[in-house]
PDB file of C-alpha atoms in Angstrom:
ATOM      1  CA  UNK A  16      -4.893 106.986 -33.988  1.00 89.00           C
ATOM      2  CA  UNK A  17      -3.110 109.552 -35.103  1.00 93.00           C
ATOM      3  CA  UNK A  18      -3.897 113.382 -34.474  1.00 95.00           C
ATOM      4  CA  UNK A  19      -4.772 113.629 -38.430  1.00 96.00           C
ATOM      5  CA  UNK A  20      -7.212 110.786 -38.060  1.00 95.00           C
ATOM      6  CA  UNK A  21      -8.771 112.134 -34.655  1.00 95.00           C
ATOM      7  CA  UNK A  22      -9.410 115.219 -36.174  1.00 97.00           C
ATOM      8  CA  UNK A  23     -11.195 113.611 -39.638  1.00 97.00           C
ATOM      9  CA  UNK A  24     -13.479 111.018 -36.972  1.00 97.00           C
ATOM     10  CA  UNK A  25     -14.458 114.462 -35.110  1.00 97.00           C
ATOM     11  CA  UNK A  26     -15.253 115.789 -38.587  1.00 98.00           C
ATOM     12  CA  UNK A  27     -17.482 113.132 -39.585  1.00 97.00           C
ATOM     13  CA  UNK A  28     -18.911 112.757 -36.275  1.00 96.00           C
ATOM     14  CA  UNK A  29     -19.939 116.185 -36.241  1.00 96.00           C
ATOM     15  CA  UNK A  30     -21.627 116.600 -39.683  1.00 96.00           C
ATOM     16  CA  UNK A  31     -18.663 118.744 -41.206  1.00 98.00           C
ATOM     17  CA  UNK A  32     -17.416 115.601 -43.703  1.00 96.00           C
ATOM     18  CA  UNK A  33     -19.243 113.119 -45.294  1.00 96.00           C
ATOM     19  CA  UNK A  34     -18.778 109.855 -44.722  1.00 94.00           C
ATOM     20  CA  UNK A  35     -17.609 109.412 -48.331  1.00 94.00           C
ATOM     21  CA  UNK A  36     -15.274 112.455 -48.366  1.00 96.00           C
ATOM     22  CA  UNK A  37     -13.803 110.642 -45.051  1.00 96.00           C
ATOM     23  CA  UNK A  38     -13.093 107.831 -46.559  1.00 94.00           C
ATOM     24  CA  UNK A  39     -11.366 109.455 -49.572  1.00 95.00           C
ATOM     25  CA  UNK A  40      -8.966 111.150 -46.666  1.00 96.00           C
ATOM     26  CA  UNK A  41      -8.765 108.688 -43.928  1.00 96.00           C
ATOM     27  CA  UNK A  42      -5.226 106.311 -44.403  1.00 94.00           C
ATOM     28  CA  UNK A  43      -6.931 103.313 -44.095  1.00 92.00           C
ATOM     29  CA  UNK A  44      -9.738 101.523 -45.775  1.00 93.00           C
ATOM     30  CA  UNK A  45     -11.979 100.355 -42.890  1.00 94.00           C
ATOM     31  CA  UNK A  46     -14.919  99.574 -44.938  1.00 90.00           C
ATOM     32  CA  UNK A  47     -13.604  96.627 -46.224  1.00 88.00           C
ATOM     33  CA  UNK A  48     -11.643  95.490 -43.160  1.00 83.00           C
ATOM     34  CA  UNK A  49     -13.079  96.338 -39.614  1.00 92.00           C
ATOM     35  CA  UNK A  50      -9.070  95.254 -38.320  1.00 94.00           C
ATOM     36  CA  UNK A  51      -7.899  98.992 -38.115  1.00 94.00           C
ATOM     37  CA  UNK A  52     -11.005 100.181 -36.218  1.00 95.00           C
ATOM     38  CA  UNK A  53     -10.892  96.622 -33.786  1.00 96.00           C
ATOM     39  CA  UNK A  54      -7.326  97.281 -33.617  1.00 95.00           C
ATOM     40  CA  UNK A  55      -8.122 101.013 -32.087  1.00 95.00           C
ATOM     41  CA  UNK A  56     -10.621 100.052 -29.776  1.00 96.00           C
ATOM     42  CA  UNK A  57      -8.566  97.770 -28.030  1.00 96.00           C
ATOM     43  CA  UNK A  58      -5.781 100.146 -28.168  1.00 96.00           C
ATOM     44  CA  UNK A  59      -8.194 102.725 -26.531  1.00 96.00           C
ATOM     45  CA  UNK A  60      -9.458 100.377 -23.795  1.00 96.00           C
ATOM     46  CA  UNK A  61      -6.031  99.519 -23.327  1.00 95.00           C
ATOM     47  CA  UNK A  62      -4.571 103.241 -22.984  1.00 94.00           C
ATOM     48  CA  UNK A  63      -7.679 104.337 -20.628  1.00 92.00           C
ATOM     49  CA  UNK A  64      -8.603 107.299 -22.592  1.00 90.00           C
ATOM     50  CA  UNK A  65     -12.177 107.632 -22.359  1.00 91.00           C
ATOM     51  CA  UNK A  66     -12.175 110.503 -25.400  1.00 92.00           C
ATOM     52  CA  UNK A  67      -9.914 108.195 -27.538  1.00 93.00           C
ATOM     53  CA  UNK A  68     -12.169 105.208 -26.922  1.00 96.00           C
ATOM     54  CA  UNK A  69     -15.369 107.476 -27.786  1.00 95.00           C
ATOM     55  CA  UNK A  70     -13.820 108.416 -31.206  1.00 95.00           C
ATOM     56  CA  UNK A  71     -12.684 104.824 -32.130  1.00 95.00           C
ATOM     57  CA  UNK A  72     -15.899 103.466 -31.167  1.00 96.00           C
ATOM     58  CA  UNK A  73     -17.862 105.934 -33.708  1.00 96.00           C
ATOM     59  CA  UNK A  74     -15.157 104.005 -36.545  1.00 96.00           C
ATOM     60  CA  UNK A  75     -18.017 100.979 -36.137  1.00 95.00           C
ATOM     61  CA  UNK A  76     -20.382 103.572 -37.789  1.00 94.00           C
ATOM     62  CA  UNK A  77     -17.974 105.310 -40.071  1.00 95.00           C
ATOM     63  CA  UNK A  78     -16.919 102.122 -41.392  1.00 94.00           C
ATOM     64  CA  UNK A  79     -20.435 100.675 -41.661  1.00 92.00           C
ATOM     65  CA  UNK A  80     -21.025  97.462 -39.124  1.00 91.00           C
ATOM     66  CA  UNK A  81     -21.279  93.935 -40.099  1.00 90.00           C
ATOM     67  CA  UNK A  82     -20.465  90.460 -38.021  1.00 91.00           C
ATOM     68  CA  UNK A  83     -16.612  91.052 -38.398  1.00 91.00           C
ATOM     69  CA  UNK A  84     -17.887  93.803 -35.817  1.00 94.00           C
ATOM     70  CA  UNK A  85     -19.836  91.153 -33.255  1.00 97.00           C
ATOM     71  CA  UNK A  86     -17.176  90.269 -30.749  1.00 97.00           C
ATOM     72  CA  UNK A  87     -15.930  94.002 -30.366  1.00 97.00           C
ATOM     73  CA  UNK A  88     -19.180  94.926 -30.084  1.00 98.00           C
ATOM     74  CA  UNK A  89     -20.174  92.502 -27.324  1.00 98.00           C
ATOM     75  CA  UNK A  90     -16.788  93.603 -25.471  1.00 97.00           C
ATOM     76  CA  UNK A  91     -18.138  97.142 -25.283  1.00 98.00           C
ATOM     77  CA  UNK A  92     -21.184  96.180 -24.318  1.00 97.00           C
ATOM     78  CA  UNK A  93     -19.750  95.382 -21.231  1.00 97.00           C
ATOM     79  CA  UNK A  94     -16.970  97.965 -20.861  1.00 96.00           C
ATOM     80  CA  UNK A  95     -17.969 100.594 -18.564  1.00 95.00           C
ATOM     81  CA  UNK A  96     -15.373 103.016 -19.656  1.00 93.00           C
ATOM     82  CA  UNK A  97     -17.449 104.745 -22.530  1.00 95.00           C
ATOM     83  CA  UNK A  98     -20.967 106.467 -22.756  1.00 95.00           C
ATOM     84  CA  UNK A  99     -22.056 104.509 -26.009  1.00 95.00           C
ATOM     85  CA  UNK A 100     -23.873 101.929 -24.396  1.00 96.00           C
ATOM     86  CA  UNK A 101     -27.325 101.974 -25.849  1.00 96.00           C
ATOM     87  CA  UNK A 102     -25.992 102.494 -29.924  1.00 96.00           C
ATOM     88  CA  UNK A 103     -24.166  99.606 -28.976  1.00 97.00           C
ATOM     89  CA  UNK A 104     -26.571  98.008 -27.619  1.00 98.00           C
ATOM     90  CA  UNK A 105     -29.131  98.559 -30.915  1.00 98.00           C
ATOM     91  CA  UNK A 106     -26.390  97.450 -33.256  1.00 97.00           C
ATOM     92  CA  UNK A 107     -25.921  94.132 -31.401  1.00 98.00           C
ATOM     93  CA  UNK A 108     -30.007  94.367 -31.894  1.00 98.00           C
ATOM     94  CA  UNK A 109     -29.246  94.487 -35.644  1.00 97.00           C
ATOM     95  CA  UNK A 110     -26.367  92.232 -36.256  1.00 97.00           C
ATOM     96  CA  UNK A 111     -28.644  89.611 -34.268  1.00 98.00           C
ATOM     97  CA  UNK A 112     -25.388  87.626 -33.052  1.00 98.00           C
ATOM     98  CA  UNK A 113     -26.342  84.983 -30.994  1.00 98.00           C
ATOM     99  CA  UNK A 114     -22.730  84.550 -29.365  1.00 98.00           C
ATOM    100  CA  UNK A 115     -24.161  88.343 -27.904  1.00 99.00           C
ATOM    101  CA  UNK A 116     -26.367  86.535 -25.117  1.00 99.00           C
ATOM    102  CA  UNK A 117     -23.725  86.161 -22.486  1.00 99.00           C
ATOM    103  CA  UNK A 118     -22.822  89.232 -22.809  1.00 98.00           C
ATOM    104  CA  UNK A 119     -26.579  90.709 -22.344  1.00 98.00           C
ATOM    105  CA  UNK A 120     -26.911  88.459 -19.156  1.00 98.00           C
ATOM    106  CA  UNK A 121     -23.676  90.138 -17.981  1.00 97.00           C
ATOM    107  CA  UNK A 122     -25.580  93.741 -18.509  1.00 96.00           C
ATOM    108  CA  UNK A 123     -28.787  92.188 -16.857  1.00 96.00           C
ATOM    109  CA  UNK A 124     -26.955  91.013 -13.694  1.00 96.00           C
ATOM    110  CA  UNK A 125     -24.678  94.356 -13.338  1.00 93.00           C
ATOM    111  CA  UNK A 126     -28.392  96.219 -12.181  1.00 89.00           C
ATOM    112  CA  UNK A 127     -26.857  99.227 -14.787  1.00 91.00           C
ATOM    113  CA  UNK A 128     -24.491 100.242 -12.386  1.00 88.00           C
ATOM    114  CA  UNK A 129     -22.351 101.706 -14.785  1.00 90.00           C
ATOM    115  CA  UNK A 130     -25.199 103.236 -16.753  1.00 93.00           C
ATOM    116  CA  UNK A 131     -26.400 105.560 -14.444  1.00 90.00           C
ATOM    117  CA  UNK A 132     -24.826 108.246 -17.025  1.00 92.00           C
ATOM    118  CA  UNK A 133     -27.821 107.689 -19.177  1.00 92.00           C
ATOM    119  CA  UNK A 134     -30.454 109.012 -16.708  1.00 90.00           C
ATOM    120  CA  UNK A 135     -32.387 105.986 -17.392  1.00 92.00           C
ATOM    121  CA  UNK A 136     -34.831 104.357 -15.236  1.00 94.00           C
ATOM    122  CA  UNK A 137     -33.887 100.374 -15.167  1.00 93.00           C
ATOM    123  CA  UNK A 138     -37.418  99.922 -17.281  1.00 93.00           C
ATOM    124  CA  UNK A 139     -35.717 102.140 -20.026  1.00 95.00           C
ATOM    125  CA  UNK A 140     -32.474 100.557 -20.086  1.00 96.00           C
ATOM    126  CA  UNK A 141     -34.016  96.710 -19.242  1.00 96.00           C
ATOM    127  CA  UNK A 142     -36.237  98.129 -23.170  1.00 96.00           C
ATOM    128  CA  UNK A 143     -32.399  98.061 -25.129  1.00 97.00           C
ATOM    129  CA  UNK A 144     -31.805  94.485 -23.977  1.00 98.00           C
ATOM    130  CA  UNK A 145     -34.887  92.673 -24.090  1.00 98.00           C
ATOM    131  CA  UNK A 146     -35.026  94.189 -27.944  1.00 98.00           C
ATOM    132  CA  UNK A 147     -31.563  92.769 -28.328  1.00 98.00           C
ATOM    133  CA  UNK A 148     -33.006  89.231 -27.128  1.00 98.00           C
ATOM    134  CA  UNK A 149     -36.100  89.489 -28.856  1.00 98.00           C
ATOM    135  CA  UNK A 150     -34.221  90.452 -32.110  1.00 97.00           C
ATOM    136  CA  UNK A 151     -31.150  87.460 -31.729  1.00 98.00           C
ATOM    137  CA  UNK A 152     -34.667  85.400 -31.281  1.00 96.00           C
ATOM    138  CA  UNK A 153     -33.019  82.046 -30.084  1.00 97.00           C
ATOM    139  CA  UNK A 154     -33.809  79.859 -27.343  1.00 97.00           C
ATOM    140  CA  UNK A 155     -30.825  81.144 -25.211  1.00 98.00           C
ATOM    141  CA  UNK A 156     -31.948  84.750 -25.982  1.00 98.00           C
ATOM    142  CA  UNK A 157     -35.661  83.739 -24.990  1.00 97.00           C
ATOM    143  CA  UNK A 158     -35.066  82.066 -21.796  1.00 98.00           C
ATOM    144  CA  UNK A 159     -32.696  84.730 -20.826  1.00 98.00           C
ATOM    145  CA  UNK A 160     -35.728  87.189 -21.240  1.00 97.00           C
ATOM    146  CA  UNK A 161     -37.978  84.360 -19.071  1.00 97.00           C
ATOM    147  CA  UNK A 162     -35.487  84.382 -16.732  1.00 98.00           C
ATOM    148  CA  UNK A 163     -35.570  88.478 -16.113  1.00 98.00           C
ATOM    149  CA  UNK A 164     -39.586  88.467 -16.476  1.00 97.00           C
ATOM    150  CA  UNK A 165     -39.190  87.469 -13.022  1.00 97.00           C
ATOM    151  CA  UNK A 166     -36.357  89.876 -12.092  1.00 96.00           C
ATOM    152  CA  UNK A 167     -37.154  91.579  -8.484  1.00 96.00           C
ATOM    153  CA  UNK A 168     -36.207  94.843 -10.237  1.00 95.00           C
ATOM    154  CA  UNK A 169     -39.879  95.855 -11.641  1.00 96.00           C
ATOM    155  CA  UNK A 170     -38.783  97.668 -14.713  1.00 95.00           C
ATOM    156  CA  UNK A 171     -36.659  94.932 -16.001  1.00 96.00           C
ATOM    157  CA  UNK A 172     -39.622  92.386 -14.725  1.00 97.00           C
ATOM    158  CA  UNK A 173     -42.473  94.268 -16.431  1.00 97.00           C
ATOM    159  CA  UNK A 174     -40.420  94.983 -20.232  1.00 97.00           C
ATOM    160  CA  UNK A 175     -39.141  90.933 -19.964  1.00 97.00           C
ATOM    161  CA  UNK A 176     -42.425  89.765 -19.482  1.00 96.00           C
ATOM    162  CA  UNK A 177     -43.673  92.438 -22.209  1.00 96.00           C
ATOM    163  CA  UNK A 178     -41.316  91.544 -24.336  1.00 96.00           C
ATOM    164  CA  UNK A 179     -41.248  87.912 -24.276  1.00 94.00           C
ATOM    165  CA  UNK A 180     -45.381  87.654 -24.780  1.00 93.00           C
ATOM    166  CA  UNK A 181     -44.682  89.062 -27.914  1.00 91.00           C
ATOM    167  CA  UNK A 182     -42.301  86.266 -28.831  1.00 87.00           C
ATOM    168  CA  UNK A 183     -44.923  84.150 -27.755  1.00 68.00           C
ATOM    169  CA  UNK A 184     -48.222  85.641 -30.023  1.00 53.00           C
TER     170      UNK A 184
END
């Protein structure tokens, strides 16, 4: 990204541009092809910049997410080198994807190491994911929240179980 482009993303991002005046000024037309922003991510991740990977993530939102966004999306999930975890997270909730599961179990069996940065008790965090599940709604996503309902950890116990005897009403 260049330094033009940083500086319209940190424009948006902070409520000084509208999305639609971005997209009048930014080079490339990442509503209708998510490449560019895909493309920056993995340049980000690649490069180590936490800031750089921060802005490119926010291009998901900029350029409005859909399923050419999924496997990104699932990558980050389990990338512990941002702090955008949980809008992640509620997008993957959205976009419903089931090929998102393994990456959910991944989250589920790291304990939230790497997501101590939110200040989250593991009840809070266990909430994003069994949403997630509960909103991808198949029988991999289910038995992945039967499995956790009988996690030792009681947060992630308590909002599995919660969560999956709503599936079952």
């Amino acid at each position: 990204m260049t330094n033009a482009e940083r500086e319209l993303v940190t424009k948006v991002n902070s409520g000084q541009l509208t999305i639609e005046q971005f997209n009048q000024q930014f080079p490339a037309d990442i509503k209708k092809s998510k490449d560019y922003v895909i493309n920056e991510i993995r340049s980000a991740i690649d490069n180590g910049n936490v800031d750089d990977l921060e802005l490119a993530i926010s291009l998901i939102w900029i350029a409005g997410v859909d399923k050419q966004c999924v496997d990104i999306l699932n990558e980050l999930l389990i990338n512990p080198n941002h702090r955008s975890h949980q809008l992640v997270t509620k997008t993957i909730q959205e976009l419903k994807s089931p090929s998102s599961v393994p990456f959910i179990r991944q989250m589920l069996q790291s304990n939230f190491e790497y997501l101590a940065y939110t200040g989250s008790d593991s009840d809070a965090i266990a909430k994003w994911f069994s949403w997630a599940l509960y909103s991808i709604g198949t029988s991999d996503a289910i038995e992945l929240m039967n499995e956790y309902s009988n996690s030792s950890d009681e947060g992630v116990r308590k909002e599995m179980a919660y969560r999956l005897s709503k599936v079952r009403m």
